[in-house]
PDB file of C-alpha atoms and ligand atoms in Angstrom:
ATOM      1  CA  MET A   1      17.727 -33.294   6.097  1.00 50.00           C
ATOM      2  CA  THR A   2      21.424 -33.654   5.326  1.00 55.00           C
ATOM      3  CA  GLN A   3      21.595 -31.840   1.981  1.00 71.00           C
ATOM      4  CA  GLN A   4      23.894 -28.817   1.735  1.00 84.00           C
ATOM      5  CA  PHE A   5      22.496 -25.783  -0.057  1.00 96.00           C
ATOM      6  CA  GLU A   6      24.124 -22.631  -1.389  1.00 97.00           C
ATOM      7  CA  PHE A   7      21.130 -20.328  -1.882  1.00 98.00           C
ATOM      8  CA  ILE A   8      18.623 -21.454   0.751  1.00 98.00           C
ATOM      9  CA  LEU A   9      18.496 -22.233   4.456  1.00 98.00           C
ATOM     10  CA  THR A  10      16.295 -24.976   5.866  1.00 98.00           C
ATOM     11  CA  SER A  11      15.158 -25.745   9.382  1.00 97.00           C
ATOM     12  CA  ARG A  12      12.393 -27.415  11.371  1.00 97.00           C
ATOM     13  CA  GLU A  13      10.116 -25.682  13.816  1.00 94.00           C
ATOM     14  CA  GLY A  14       8.079 -28.495  15.403  1.00 95.00           C
ATOM     15  CA  ARG A  15       6.134 -30.140  12.581  1.00 97.00           C
ATOM     16  CA  VAL A  16       6.826 -27.234  10.212  1.00 98.00           C
ATOM     17  CA  GLY A  17       9.548 -27.308   7.562  1.00 98.00           C
ATOM     18  CA  LEU A  18      10.994 -23.842   6.900  1.00 98.00           C
ATOM     19  CA  VAL A  19      12.721 -22.971   3.625  1.00 98.00           C
ATOM     20  CA  GLN A  20      14.312 -19.530   3.464  1.00 98.00           C
ATOM     21  CA  PHE A  21      15.820 -17.977   0.328  1.00 98.00           C
ATOM     22  CA  ASN A  22      19.360 -16.843   1.072  1.00 98.00           C
ATOM     23  CA  ARG A  23      20.573 -14.715  -1.817  1.00 98.00           C
ATOM     24  CA  PRO A  24      20.127 -11.280  -0.233  1.00 98.00           C
ATOM     25  CA  ALA A  25      22.568  -9.327  -2.450  1.00 98.00           C
ATOM     26  CA  ALA A  26      20.362 -10.098  -5.485  1.00 98.00           C
ATOM     27  CA  LEU A  27      17.074  -9.605  -3.577  1.00 98.00           C
ATOM     28  CA  ASN A  28      16.651 -13.398  -3.722  1.00 98.00           C
ATOM     29  CA  ALA A  29      16.399 -13.368  -7.534  1.00 98.00           C
ATOM     30  CA  LEU A  30      15.396 -16.875  -8.521  1.00 98.00           C
ATOM     31  CA  ASN A  31      18.238 -18.418 -10.453  1.00 96.00           C
ATOM     32  CA  ARG A  32      18.171 -22.025 -11.574  1.00 95.00           C
ATOM     33  CA  GLN A  33      20.169 -23.367  -8.644  1.00 96.00           C
ATOM     34  CA  LEU A  34      18.113 -21.519  -6.040  1.00 97.00           C
ATOM     35  CA  MET A  35      14.926 -22.937  -7.561  1.00 97.00           C
ATOM     36  CA  ALA A  36      16.377 -26.464  -7.756  1.00 96.00           C
ATOM     37  CA  GLU A  37      17.428 -26.278  -4.103  1.00 97.00           C
ATOM     38  CA  THR A  38      14.071 -24.842  -2.997  1.00 98.00           C
ATOM     39  CA  ILE A  39      12.004 -27.510  -4.707  1.00 97.00           C
ATOM     40  CA  SER A  40      14.312 -30.274  -3.569  1.00 97.00           C
ATOM     41  CA  ALA A  41      13.992 -29.091   0.068  1.00 98.00           C
ATOM     42  CA  LEU A  42      10.194 -28.798  -0.169  1.00 98.00           C
ATOM     43  CA  GLU A  43       9.893 -32.247  -1.760  1.00 98.00           C
ATOM     44  CA  ALA A  44      12.041 -33.719   1.020  1.00 98.00           C
ATOM     45  CA  PHE A  45       9.777 -32.144   3.674  1.00 98.00           C
ATOM     46  CA  ASP A  46       6.739 -33.391   1.750  1.00 98.00           C
ATOM     47  CA  ALA A  47       8.055 -36.955   2.011  1.00 97.00           C
ATOM     48  CA  ASP A  48       8.859 -36.622   5.739  1.00 97.00           C
ATOM     49  CA  SER A  49       6.134 -37.927   8.084  1.00 95.00           C
ATOM     50  CA  GLU A  50       7.403 -35.665  10.899  1.00 96.00           C
ATOM     51  CA  ILE A  51       6.463 -32.596   8.828  1.00 98.00           C
ATOM     52  CA  GLY A  52       2.844 -31.475   8.427  1.00 97.00           C
ATOM     53  CA  CYS A  53       3.185 -28.050   6.797  1.00 98.00           C
ATOM     54  CA  MET A  54       5.879 -25.943   5.136  1.00 98.00           C
ATOM     55  CA  VAL A  55       6.746 -22.249   5.129  1.00 98.00           C
ATOM     56  CA  LEU A  56       8.618 -20.612   2.260  1.00 98.00           C
ATOM     57  CA  THR A  57      10.134 -17.222   3.012  1.00 98.00           C
ATOM     58  CA  GLY A  58      12.795 -14.671   2.094  1.00 98.00           C
ATOM     59  CA  ASN A  59      14.067 -11.798   4.212  1.00 98.00           C
ATOM     60  CA  GLU A  60      12.679  -8.443   5.339  1.00 96.00           C
ATOM     61  CA  ARG A  61      13.652  -6.626   2.127  1.00 98.00           C
ATOM     62  CA  ALA A  62      12.647  -9.261  -0.397  1.00 98.00           C
ATOM     63  CA  PHE A  63      10.711 -12.483  -0.625  1.00 98.00           C
ATOM     64  CA  ALA A  64      12.066 -12.708  -4.198  1.00 98.00           C
ATOM     65  CA  ALA A  65      12.467  -9.996  -6.873  1.00 98.00           C
ATOM     66  CA  GLY A  66      11.639 -12.405  -9.680  1.00 97.00           C
ATOM     67  CA  ALA A  67      13.421 -14.780 -11.991  1.00 97.00           C
ATOM     68  CA  ASP A  68      17.116 -13.940 -12.374  1.00 97.00           C
ATOM     69  CA  ILE A  69      17.132 -11.427 -15.220  1.00 97.00           C
ATOM     70  CA  LYS A  70      20.902 -11.684 -15.687  1.00 97.00           C
ATOM     71  CA  GLU A  71      20.673 -15.466 -16.076  1.00 94.00           C
ATOM     72  CA  MET A  72      17.954 -15.333 -18.736  1.00 93.00           C
ATOM     73  CA  ALA A  73      18.835 -12.131 -20.606  1.00 95.00           C
ATOM     74  CA  ASN A  74      20.472 -13.974 -23.530  1.00 94.00           C
ATOM     75  CA  ALA A  75      18.151 -16.982 -23.623  1.00 92.00           C
ATOM     76  CA  THR A  76      16.443 -18.222 -26.793  1.00 94.00           C
ATOM     77  CA  PRO A  77      13.068 -19.989 -26.945  1.00 92.00           C
ATOM     78  CA  ALA A  78      14.821 -23.246 -27.873  1.00 93.00           C
ATOM     79  CA  ALA A  79      17.196 -22.942 -24.904  1.00 90.00           C
ATOM     80  CA  MET A  80      14.221 -22.347 -22.611  1.00 88.00           C
ATOM     81  CA  LEU A  81      12.417 -25.378 -24.012  1.00 89.00           C
ATOM     82  CA  ASP A  82      15.519 -27.526 -23.520  1.00 88.00           C
ATOM     83  CA  ASN A  83      16.041 -26.327 -19.987  1.00 82.00           C
ATOM     84  CA  PRO A  84      12.615 -25.902 -18.474  1.00 80.00           C
ATOM     85  CA  PHE A  85      13.274 -23.592 -15.534  1.00 90.00           C
ATOM     86  CA  ILE A  86       9.574 -22.873 -15.094  1.00 92.00           C
ATOM     87  CA  ASP A  87       8.901 -26.564 -14.373  1.00 94.00           C
ATOM     88  CA  TYR A  88      10.018 -25.772 -10.823  1.00 95.00           C
ATOM     89  CA  TRP A  89       6.810 -23.766 -10.316  1.00 95.00           C
ATOM     90  CA  ASP A  90       4.840 -26.842 -11.499  1.00 94.00           C
ATOM     91  CA  ARG A  91       6.709 -29.020  -9.022  1.00 96.00           C
ATOM     92  CA  LEU A  92       5.703 -26.643  -6.218  1.00 96.00           C
ATOM     93  CA  ARG A  93       2.091 -27.094  -7.305  1.00 94.00           C
ATOM     94  CA  LYS A  94       2.490 -30.866  -6.873  1.00 95.00           C
ATOM     95  CA  ILE A  95       3.634 -30.710  -3.227  1.00 98.00           C
ATOM     96  CA  SER A  96       0.889 -32.522  -1.330  1.00 98.00           C
ATOM     97  CA  LYS A  97       1.175 -30.900   2.117  1.00 98.00           C
ATOM     98  CA  PRO A  98       0.191 -27.281   2.761  1.00 98.00           C
ATOM     99  CA  VAL A  99       2.820 -24.664   1.880  1.00 98.00           C
ATOM    100  CA  ILE A 100       2.537 -21.103   3.219  1.00 98.00           C
ATOM    101  CA  ALA A 101       4.474 -18.228   1.629  1.00 98.00           C
ATOM    102  CA  ALA A 102       5.654 -15.742   4.276  1.00 98.00           C
ATOM    103  CA  VAL A 103       6.190 -12.589   2.198  1.00 98.00           C
ATOM    104  CA  SER A 104       8.070  -9.501   3.362  1.00 98.00           C
ATOM    105  CA  GLY A 105       9.357  -6.864   0.943  1.00 98.00           C
ATOM    106  CA  PHE A 106       9.366  -7.485  -2.806  1.00 98.00           C
ATOM    107  CA  ALA A 107       7.451 -10.418  -4.299  1.00 98.00           C
ATOM    108  CA  LEU A 108       7.833  -9.592  -7.979  1.00 98.00           C
ATOM    109  CA  GLY A 109       7.555 -11.515 -11.218  1.00 98.00           C
ATOM    110  CA  GLY A 110       8.503 -15.135 -10.611  1.00 98.00           C
ATOM    111  CA  GLY A 111       8.619 -14.319  -6.869  1.00 98.00           C
ATOM    112  CA  CYS A 112       4.977 -13.265  -6.856  1.00 98.00           C
ATOM    113  CA  GLU A 113       4.195 -16.330  -8.980  1.00 98.00           C
ATOM    114  CA  LEU A 114       5.971 -18.563  -6.484  1.00 98.00           C
ATOM    115  CA  ALA A 115       4.009 -17.070  -3.583  1.00 98.00           C
ATOM    116  CA  MET A 116       0.771 -17.549  -5.532  1.00 98.00           C
ATOM    117  CA  ALA A 117       1.650 -21.191  -6.246  1.00 97.00           C
ATOM    118  CA  CYS A 118       1.727 -21.755  -2.467  1.00 98.00           C
ATOM    119  CA  ASP A 119      -1.535 -22.487  -0.630  1.00 98.00           C
ATOM    120  CA  MET A 120      -1.658 -19.340   1.459  1.00 98.00           C
ATOM    121  CA  ILE A 121       0.239 -16.082   1.629  1.00 98.00           C
ATOM    122  CA  VAL A 122       0.964 -14.359   4.932  1.00 98.00           C
ATOM    123  CA  ALA A 123       2.339 -10.875   4.281  1.00 98.00           C
ATOM    124  CA  SER A 124       4.260  -8.430   6.409  1.00 98.00           C
ATOM    125  CA  GLU A 125       3.287  -4.763   6.263  1.00 98.00           C
ATOM    126  CA  SER A 126       6.276  -4.140   3.969  1.00 98.00           C
ATOM    127  CA  ALA A 127       5.213  -6.670   1.304  1.00 98.00           C
ATOM    128  CA  ARG A 128       4.929  -5.486  -2.311  1.00 98.00           C
ATOM    129  CA  PHE A 129       3.378  -7.727  -4.950  1.00 98.00           C
ATOM    130  CA  GLY A 130       3.828  -7.151  -8.662  1.00 98.00           C
ATOM    131  CA  GLN A 131       4.207  -8.628 -12.122  1.00 98.00           C
ATOM    132  CA  PRO A 132       6.540  -6.042 -13.721  1.00 98.00           C
ATOM    133  CA  GLU A 133       7.678  -8.245 -16.642  1.00 98.00           C
ATOM    134  CA  ILE A 134       6.126  -5.775 -19.086  1.00 98.00           C
ATOM    135  CA  ASN A 135       9.003  -3.414 -18.184  1.00 98.00           C
ATOM    136  CA  LEU A 136      11.418  -6.038 -19.534  1.00 98.00           C
ATOM    137  CA  GLY A 137       9.541  -6.522 -22.794  1.00 98.00           C
ATOM    138  CA  VAL A 138       8.022  -9.852 -21.731  1.00 97.00           C
ATOM    139  CA  ILE A 139       5.026 -11.153 -19.767  1.00 98.00           C
ATOM    140  CA  PRO A 140       4.722 -13.339 -16.644  1.00 98.00           C
ATOM    141  CA  GLY A 141       5.699 -16.903 -17.550  1.00 95.00           C
ATOM    142  CA  ALA A 142       5.194 -18.936 -14.375  1.00 96.00           C
ATOM    143  CA  GLY A 143       1.460 -18.585 -13.837  1.00 96.00           C
ATOM    144  CA  GLY A 144       1.162 -14.849 -13.145  1.00 97.00           C
ATOM    145  CA  THR A 145      -1.474 -14.061 -15.730  1.00 98.00           C
ATOM    146  CA  GLN A 146      -3.583 -17.015 -14.587  1.00 97.00           C
ATOM    147  CA  ARG A 147      -3.259 -17.242 -10.799  1.00 96.00           C
ATOM    148  CA  LEU A 148      -3.262 -13.476 -10.273  1.00 97.00           C
ATOM    149  CA  THR A 149      -6.435 -13.106 -12.323  1.00 97.00           C
ATOM    150  CA  LEU A 150      -8.128 -15.914 -10.389  1.00 96.00           C
ATOM    151  CA  ALA A 151      -7.089 -14.282  -7.115  1.00 96.00           C
ATOM    152  CA  VAL A 152      -7.805 -10.580  -7.681  1.00 97.00           C
ATOM    153  CA  GLY A 153     -10.073 -10.501 -10.744  1.00 97.00           C
ATOM    154  CA  LYS A 154      -9.549  -9.296 -14.294  1.00 98.00           C
ATOM    155  CA  ALA A 155      -9.576  -5.522 -13.767  1.00 98.00           C
ATOM    156  CA  LEU A 156      -6.734  -5.390 -11.263  1.00 98.00           C
ATOM    157  CA  ALA A 157      -4.772  -8.238 -12.840  1.00 98.00           C
ATOM    158  CA  MET A 158      -4.808  -6.393 -16.152  1.00 98.00           C
ATOM    159  CA  GLU A 159      -3.507  -3.225 -14.531  1.00 98.00           C
ATOM    160  CA  MET A 160      -0.709  -5.131 -12.804  1.00 98.00           C
ATOM    161  CA  VAL A 161       0.301  -7.125 -15.881  1.00 98.00           C
ATOM    162  CA  LEU A 162      -0.169  -4.374 -18.496  1.00 98.00           C
ATOM    163  CA  ASN A 163       1.158  -1.472 -16.462  1.00 98.00           C
ATOM    164  CA  GLY A 164       3.350  -2.998 -13.745  1.00 98.00           C
ATOM    165  CA  ARG A 165       1.230  -1.766 -10.832  1.00 98.00           C
ATOM    166  CA  PHE A 166       2.458  -3.013  -7.444  1.00 98.00           C
ATOM    167  CA  LEU A 167       0.106  -3.897  -4.581  1.00 98.00           C
ATOM    168  CA  SER A 168       0.886  -2.987  -0.992  1.00 98.00           C
ATOM    169  CA  ALA A 169       0.265  -5.594   1.705  1.00 98.00           C
ATOM    170  CA  ASP A 170      -2.935  -3.843   2.680  1.00 98.00           C
ATOM    171  CA  GLU A 171      -4.209  -3.774  -0.921  1.00 98.00           C
ATOM    172  CA  ALA A 172      -3.245  -7.425  -1.406  1.00 98.00           C
ATOM    173  CA  TYR A 173      -5.266  -8.265   1.700  1.00 98.00           C
ATOM    174  CA  ARG A 174      -8.288  -6.261   0.554  1.00 98.00           C
ATOM    175  CA  PHE A 175      -8.222  -7.852  -2.906  1.00 97.00           C
ATOM    176  CA  GLY A 176      -7.968 -11.400  -1.512  1.00 97.00           C
ATOM    177  CA  LEU A 177      -4.417 -12.220  -2.572  1.00 98.00           C
ATOM    178  CA  VAL A 178      -3.132 -12.733   0.978  1.00 98.00           C
ATOM    179  CA  ASN A 179      -4.561 -14.362   4.099  1.00 98.00           C
ATOM    180  CA  ARG A 180      -3.163 -12.119   6.804  1.00 98.00           C
ATOM    181  CA  VAL A 181      -0.876  -9.131   7.322  1.00 98.00           C
ATOM    182  CA  PHE A 182       1.458  -8.780  10.322  1.00 98.00           C
ATOM    183  CA  PRO A 183       4.037  -6.160  11.370  1.00 98.00           C
ATOM    184  CA  VAL A 184       7.498  -6.926   9.974  1.00 97.00           C
ATOM    185  CA  GLU A 185       8.890  -7.640  13.484  1.00 97.00           C
ATOM    186  CA  ASN A 186       6.688 -10.642  14.244  1.00 97.00           C
ATOM    187  CA  HIS A 187       5.669 -11.663  10.719  1.00 98.00           C
ATOM    188  CA  LEU A 188       7.678 -14.878  10.497  1.00 98.00           C
ATOM    189  CA  GLU A 189       6.825 -15.857  14.070  1.00 98.00           C
ATOM    190  CA  GLU A 190       3.086 -15.426  13.386  1.00 98.00           C
ATOM    191  CA  THR A 191       3.360 -17.360  10.114  1.00 98.00           C
ATOM    192  CA  LEU A 192       5.118 -20.215  11.904  1.00 98.00           C
ATOM    193  CA  LYS A 193       2.399 -20.187  14.568  1.00 98.00           C
ATOM    194  CA  LEU A 194      -0.271 -20.537  11.879  1.00 98.00           C
ATOM    195  CA  ALA A 195       1.763 -23.243  10.121  1.00 98.00           C
ATOM    196  CA  ASN A 196       2.160 -25.185  13.378  1.00 98.00           C
ATOM    197  CA  GLU A 197      -1.607 -25.034  13.984  1.00 98.00           C
ATOM    198  CA  ILE A 198      -2.199 -26.475  10.518  1.00 98.00           C
ATOM    199  CA  ALA A 199       0.587 -29.046  10.906  1.00 98.00           C
ATOM    200  CA  ALA A 200      -1.094 -30.384  14.075  1.00 97.00           C
ATOM    201  CA  ARG A 201      -4.236 -31.406  12.155  1.00 98.00           C
ATOM    202  CA  ALA A 202      -5.135 -34.835  10.776  1.00 98.00           C
ATOM    203  CA  PRO A 203      -2.364 -35.427   8.207  1.00 97.00           C
ATOM    204  CA  VAL A 204      -4.245 -37.425   5.573  1.00 97.00           C
ATOM    205  CA  ALA A 205      -7.295 -35.146   5.727  1.00 98.00           C
ATOM    206  CA  LEU A 206      -4.994 -32.114   5.338  1.00 97.00           C
ATOM    207  CA  ARG A 207      -3.609 -33.425   2.055  1.00 97.00           C
ATOM    208  CA  MET A 208      -7.067 -34.338   0.779  1.00 98.00           C
ATOM    209  CA  ALA A 209      -8.373 -30.906   1.778  1.00 98.00           C
ATOM    210  CA  LYS A 210      -5.613 -29.177  -0.187  1.00 98.00           C
ATOM    211  CA  GLU A 211      -6.210 -31.380  -3.207  1.00 97.00           C
ATOM    212  CA  ALA A 212      -9.960 -30.766  -3.075  1.00 98.00           C
ATOM    213  CA  VAL A 213      -9.667 -26.966  -2.898  1.00 97.00           C
ATOM    214  CA  ASN A 214      -7.119 -26.941  -5.729  1.00 96.00           C
ATOM    215  CA  ALA A 215      -9.492 -28.964  -7.907  1.00 96.00           C
ATOM    216  CA  ILE A 216     -11.511 -25.807  -8.552  1.00 94.00           C
ATOM    217  CA  PHE A 217      -8.525 -24.417 -10.485  1.00 92.00           C
ATOM    218  CA  GLU A 218      -7.972 -27.554 -12.516  1.00 91.00           C
ATOM    219  CA  MET A 219     -11.357 -28.937 -13.541  1.00 95.00           C
ATOM    220  CA  PRO A 220     -14.947 -27.930 -14.271  1.00 96.00           C
ATOM    221  CA  LEU A 221     -17.288 -27.640 -11.257  1.00 97.00           C
ATOM    222  CA  ALA A 222     -19.090 -30.970 -11.804  1.00 97.00           C
ATOM    223  CA  ALA A 223     -15.795 -32.868 -11.974  1.00 97.00           C
ATOM    224  CA  GLY A 224     -14.459 -30.955  -8.962  1.00 97.00           C
ATOM    225  CA  LEU A 225     -17.553 -31.801  -6.919  1.00 98.00           C
ATOM    226  CA  ALA A 226     -17.289 -35.484  -7.846  1.00 98.00           C
ATOM    227  CA  HIS A 227     -13.599 -35.447  -6.969  1.00 98.00           C
ATOM    228  CA  GLU A 228     -14.346 -33.824  -3.593  1.00 98.00           C
ATOM    229  CA  ARG A 229     -17.016 -36.456  -2.886  1.00 98.00           C
ATOM    230  CA  ARG A 230     -14.605 -39.329  -3.602  1.00 98.00           C
ATOM    231  CA  LEU A 231     -11.936 -37.825  -1.326  1.00 98.00           C
ATOM    232  CA  PHE A 232     -14.547 -37.315   1.415  1.00 98.00           C
ATOM    233  CA  TYR A 233     -15.692 -40.964   1.186  1.00 98.00           C
ATOM    234  CA  MET A 234     -12.103 -42.185   1.017  1.00 98.00           C
ATOM    235  CA  LEU A 235     -11.301 -40.510   4.352  1.00 98.00           C
ATOM    236  CA  PHE A 236     -13.786 -42.867   6.047  1.00 98.00           C
ATOM    237  CA  SER A 237     -11.181 -45.586   5.483  1.00 98.00           C
ATOM    238  CA  THR A 238      -8.696 -43.821   7.780  1.00 98.00           C
ATOM    239  CA  GLU A 239      -8.170 -44.441  11.492  1.00 98.00           C
ATOM    240  CA  ASP A 240      -8.057 -40.686  11.943  1.00 98.00           C
ATOM    241  CA  GLN A 241     -11.683 -40.316  10.807  1.00 98.00           C
ATOM    242  CA  LYS A 242     -12.787 -42.896  13.418  1.00 98.00           C
ATOM    243  CA  GLU A 243     -10.585 -41.211  16.033  1.00 98.00           C
ATOM    244  CA  GLY A 244     -11.752 -37.669  15.162  1.00 98.00           C
ATOM    245  CA  MET A 245     -15.443 -38.488  15.367  1.00 98.00           C
ATOM    246  CA  GLU A 246     -15.102 -40.642  18.487  1.00 98.00           C
ATOM    247  CA  ALA A 247     -13.079 -37.868  20.175  1.00 98.00           C
ATOM    248  CA  PHE A 248     -15.800 -35.348  19.340  1.00 98.00           C
ATOM    249  CA  ILE A 249     -18.529 -37.604  20.719  1.00 98.00           C
ATOM    250  CA  ASN A 250     -16.544 -38.296  23.905  1.00 98.00           C
ATOM    251  CA  LYS A 251     -15.599 -34.629  24.329  1.00 98.00           C
ATOM    252  CA  ARG A 252     -11.838 -35.218  24.294  1.00 98.00           C
ATOM    253  CA  PRO A 253      -9.020 -33.993  22.007  1.00 97.00           C
ATOM    254  CA  ALA A 254      -8.278 -36.222  19.027  1.00 97.00           C
ATOM    255  CA  ASN A 255      -4.960 -38.030  18.794  1.00 97.00           C
ATOM    256  CA  TRP A 256      -4.056 -38.161  15.098  1.00 97.00           C
ATOM    257  CA  GLN A 257      -2.036 -41.069  13.715  1.00 96.00           C
ATOM    258  CA  GLY A 258      -1.735 -39.981  10.092  1.00 95.00           C
ATOM    259  CA  ARG A 259      -3.369 -43.139   8.773  1.00 95.00           C
TER     260      ARG A 259
HETATM  261  N1  LIG B 301      17.224 -10.646 -11.398  1.00 79.72           N
HETATM  262  C1  LIG B 301      18.547 -10.452 -11.200  1.00 79.72           C
HETATM  263  N2  LIG B 301      19.037  -9.557 -10.327  1.00 79.72           N
HETATM  264  C2  LIG B 301      18.161  -8.803  -9.647  1.00 79.72           C
HETATM  265  C3  LIG B 301      16.771  -8.943  -9.808  1.00 79.72           C
HETATM  266  C4  LIG B 301      16.312  -9.927 -10.728  1.00 79.72           C
HETATM  267  N3  LIG B 301      15.009 -10.166 -10.917  1.00 79.72           N
HETATM  268  N4  LIG B 301      16.154  -8.050  -9.000  1.00 79.72           N
HETATM  269  C5  LIG B 301      17.113  -7.403  -8.334  1.00 79.72           C
HETATM  270  N5  LIG B 301      18.332  -7.840  -8.724  1.00 79.72           N
HETATM  271  C6  LIG B 301      19.650  -7.382  -8.268  1.00 79.72           C
HETATM  272  C7  LIG B 301      20.029  -6.052  -8.902  1.00 79.72           C
HETATM  273  O1  LIG B 301      20.568  -6.242 -10.189  1.00 79.72           O
HETATM  274  C8  LIG B 301      21.030  -5.536  -7.909  1.00 79.72           C
HETATM  275  O2  LIG B 301      22.258  -6.198  -8.129  1.00 79.72           O
HETATM  276  P1  LIG B 301      23.644  -5.357  -8.179  1.00 79.72           P
HETATM  277  O3  LIG B 301      23.787  -4.808  -6.770  1.00 79.72           O
HETATM  278  O4  LIG B 301      24.665  -6.392  -8.520  1.00 79.72           O
HETATM  279  O5  LIG B 301      23.454  -4.287  -9.182  1.00 79.72           O
HETATM  280  C9  LIG B 301      20.483  -6.024  -6.566  1.00 79.72           C
HETATM  281  O6  LIG B 301      19.601  -7.108  -6.876  1.00 79.72           O
HETATM  282  C10 LIG B 301      19.696  -4.971  -5.806  1.00 79.72           C
HETATM  283  O7  LIG B 301      18.684  -4.461  -6.686  1.00 79.72           O
HETATM  284  P2  LIG B 301      18.461  -2.903  -6.984  1.00 79.72           P
HETATM  285  O8  LIG B 301      19.751  -2.168  -6.859  1.00 79.72           O
HETATM  286  O9  LIG B 301      17.742  -2.786  -8.280  1.00 79.72           O
HETATM  287  O10 LIG B 301      17.522  -2.507  -5.752  1.00 79.72           O
HETATM  288  P3  LIG B 301      16.424  -1.351  -5.693  1.00 79.72           P
HETATM  289  O11 LIG B 301      16.009  -1.284  -4.257  1.00 79.72           O
HETATM  290  O12 LIG B 301      16.925  -0.115  -6.350  1.00 79.72           O
HETATM  291  O13 LIG B 301      15.217  -1.892  -6.574  1.00 79.72           O
HETATM  292  C11 LIG B 301      13.617  -3.550  -7.325  1.00 79.72           C
HETATM  293  C12 LIG B 301      14.495  -3.025  -6.141  1.00 79.72           C
HETATM  294  C13 LIG B 301      12.506  -2.564  -7.614  1.00 79.72           C
HETATM  295  C14 LIG B 301      13.013  -4.864  -6.834  1.00 79.72           C
HETATM  296  C15 LIG B 301      14.489  -3.766  -8.568  1.00 79.72           C
HETATM  297  O14 LIG B 301      15.633  -4.528  -8.218  1.00 79.72           O
HETATM  298  C16 LIG B 301      13.774  -4.482  -9.689  1.00 79.72           C
HETATM  299  O15 LIG B 301      13.005  -3.882 -10.389  1.00 79.72           O
HETATM  300  N6  LIG B 301      14.094  -5.794  -9.894  1.00 79.72           N
HETATM  301  C17 LIG B 301      13.552  -6.555 -11.001  1.00 79.72           C
HETATM  302  C18 LIG B 301      12.097  -6.952 -10.754  1.00 79.72           C
HETATM  303  C19 LIG B 301      11.550  -7.703 -11.977  1.00 79.72           C
HETATM  304  O16 LIG B 301      11.500  -7.169 -13.060  1.00 79.72           O
HETATM  305  N7  LIG B 301      11.165  -8.965 -11.757  1.00 79.72           N
HETATM  306  C20 LIG B 301      10.639  -9.800 -12.828  1.00 79.72           C
HETATM  307  C21 LIG B 301      11.719 -10.689 -13.390  1.00 79.72           C
HETATM  308  S1  LIG B 301      11.222 -11.583 -14.819  1.00 79.72           S
HETATM  309  C22 LIG B 301      10.355 -12.911 -14.259  1.00 79.72           C
HETATM  310  O17 LIG B 301      10.217 -13.129 -13.074  1.00 79.72           O
HETATM  311  C23 LIG B 301       9.776 -13.817 -15.318  1.00 79.72           C
HETATM  312  C24 LIG B 301       8.805 -14.846 -14.858  1.00 79.72           C
HETATM  313  O18 LIG B 301       7.617 -14.628 -14.858  1.00 79.72           O
HETATM  314  C25 LIG B 301       9.279 -16.179 -14.439  1.00 79.72           C
END
């Protein structure tokens, strides 16, 4: 990737594309440029056949403390409609390869919504999740009321959205918001290990698997089941399906081609 970014850092760790917010003085508050850079980097990794999985992270103190309040304080509804900042969260949803959020410190407001728009969340013990928009006289606007409720249920989501309750990493794990919790010291390393395991799997099946799981959030059960069935059948047209099953039968590791 040759693009130069101001507010993010990008790198490759094997078949994993790493995107790291780099606006520490503002606790990685998500301004327009940071979001544009982040989505552009993720879309470039998504289009790169050498990359199988992506990790989105911040720093020890903050994943991201939300949308940039200073940037939007004087906005009007018409200005927001004309300049659809929140579309960046929709573009994250459309990334076809798995994206893991590695969350340490604050994941608040739009930051929590960004983590929830990823496919998995790996937290460090210092992670704090919250939707404190009510304290600003607004509500979550990038999926918080919907994805949080689907993840943790109505009772807790209401408390977080109505009263700004934060969840610790341990609570987030117990309520099903995050996949794993690691000590701060090896959190990113462990997340990259998990991401590399995923990235080593059959590439086409990985994308279909992500699409199939996400279907539950987008369509009624009968349509989701039919969609899953079509994706399952479709995979029998790939070389990797033939390879995977032959490798199993012959008791050898599969050698994926991504086609
Ligand atoms: N936007 C802009 N700047 C922010 C910010 C944000 N969301 N969060 C933190 N910052 C800035 C602070 O203004 C401060 O900058 P200065 O040094 O220039 O004053 C710097 O980051 C450090 O922050 P604090 O001094 O406040 O640090 P703290 O440790 O005392 O508090 C905090 C940490 C509890 C996270 C606090 O910063 C905070 O409450 N931040 C706002 C969280 C929030 O309300 N997020 C929701 C935003 S709205 C949204 O996201 C809408 C949506 O759904 C899309």
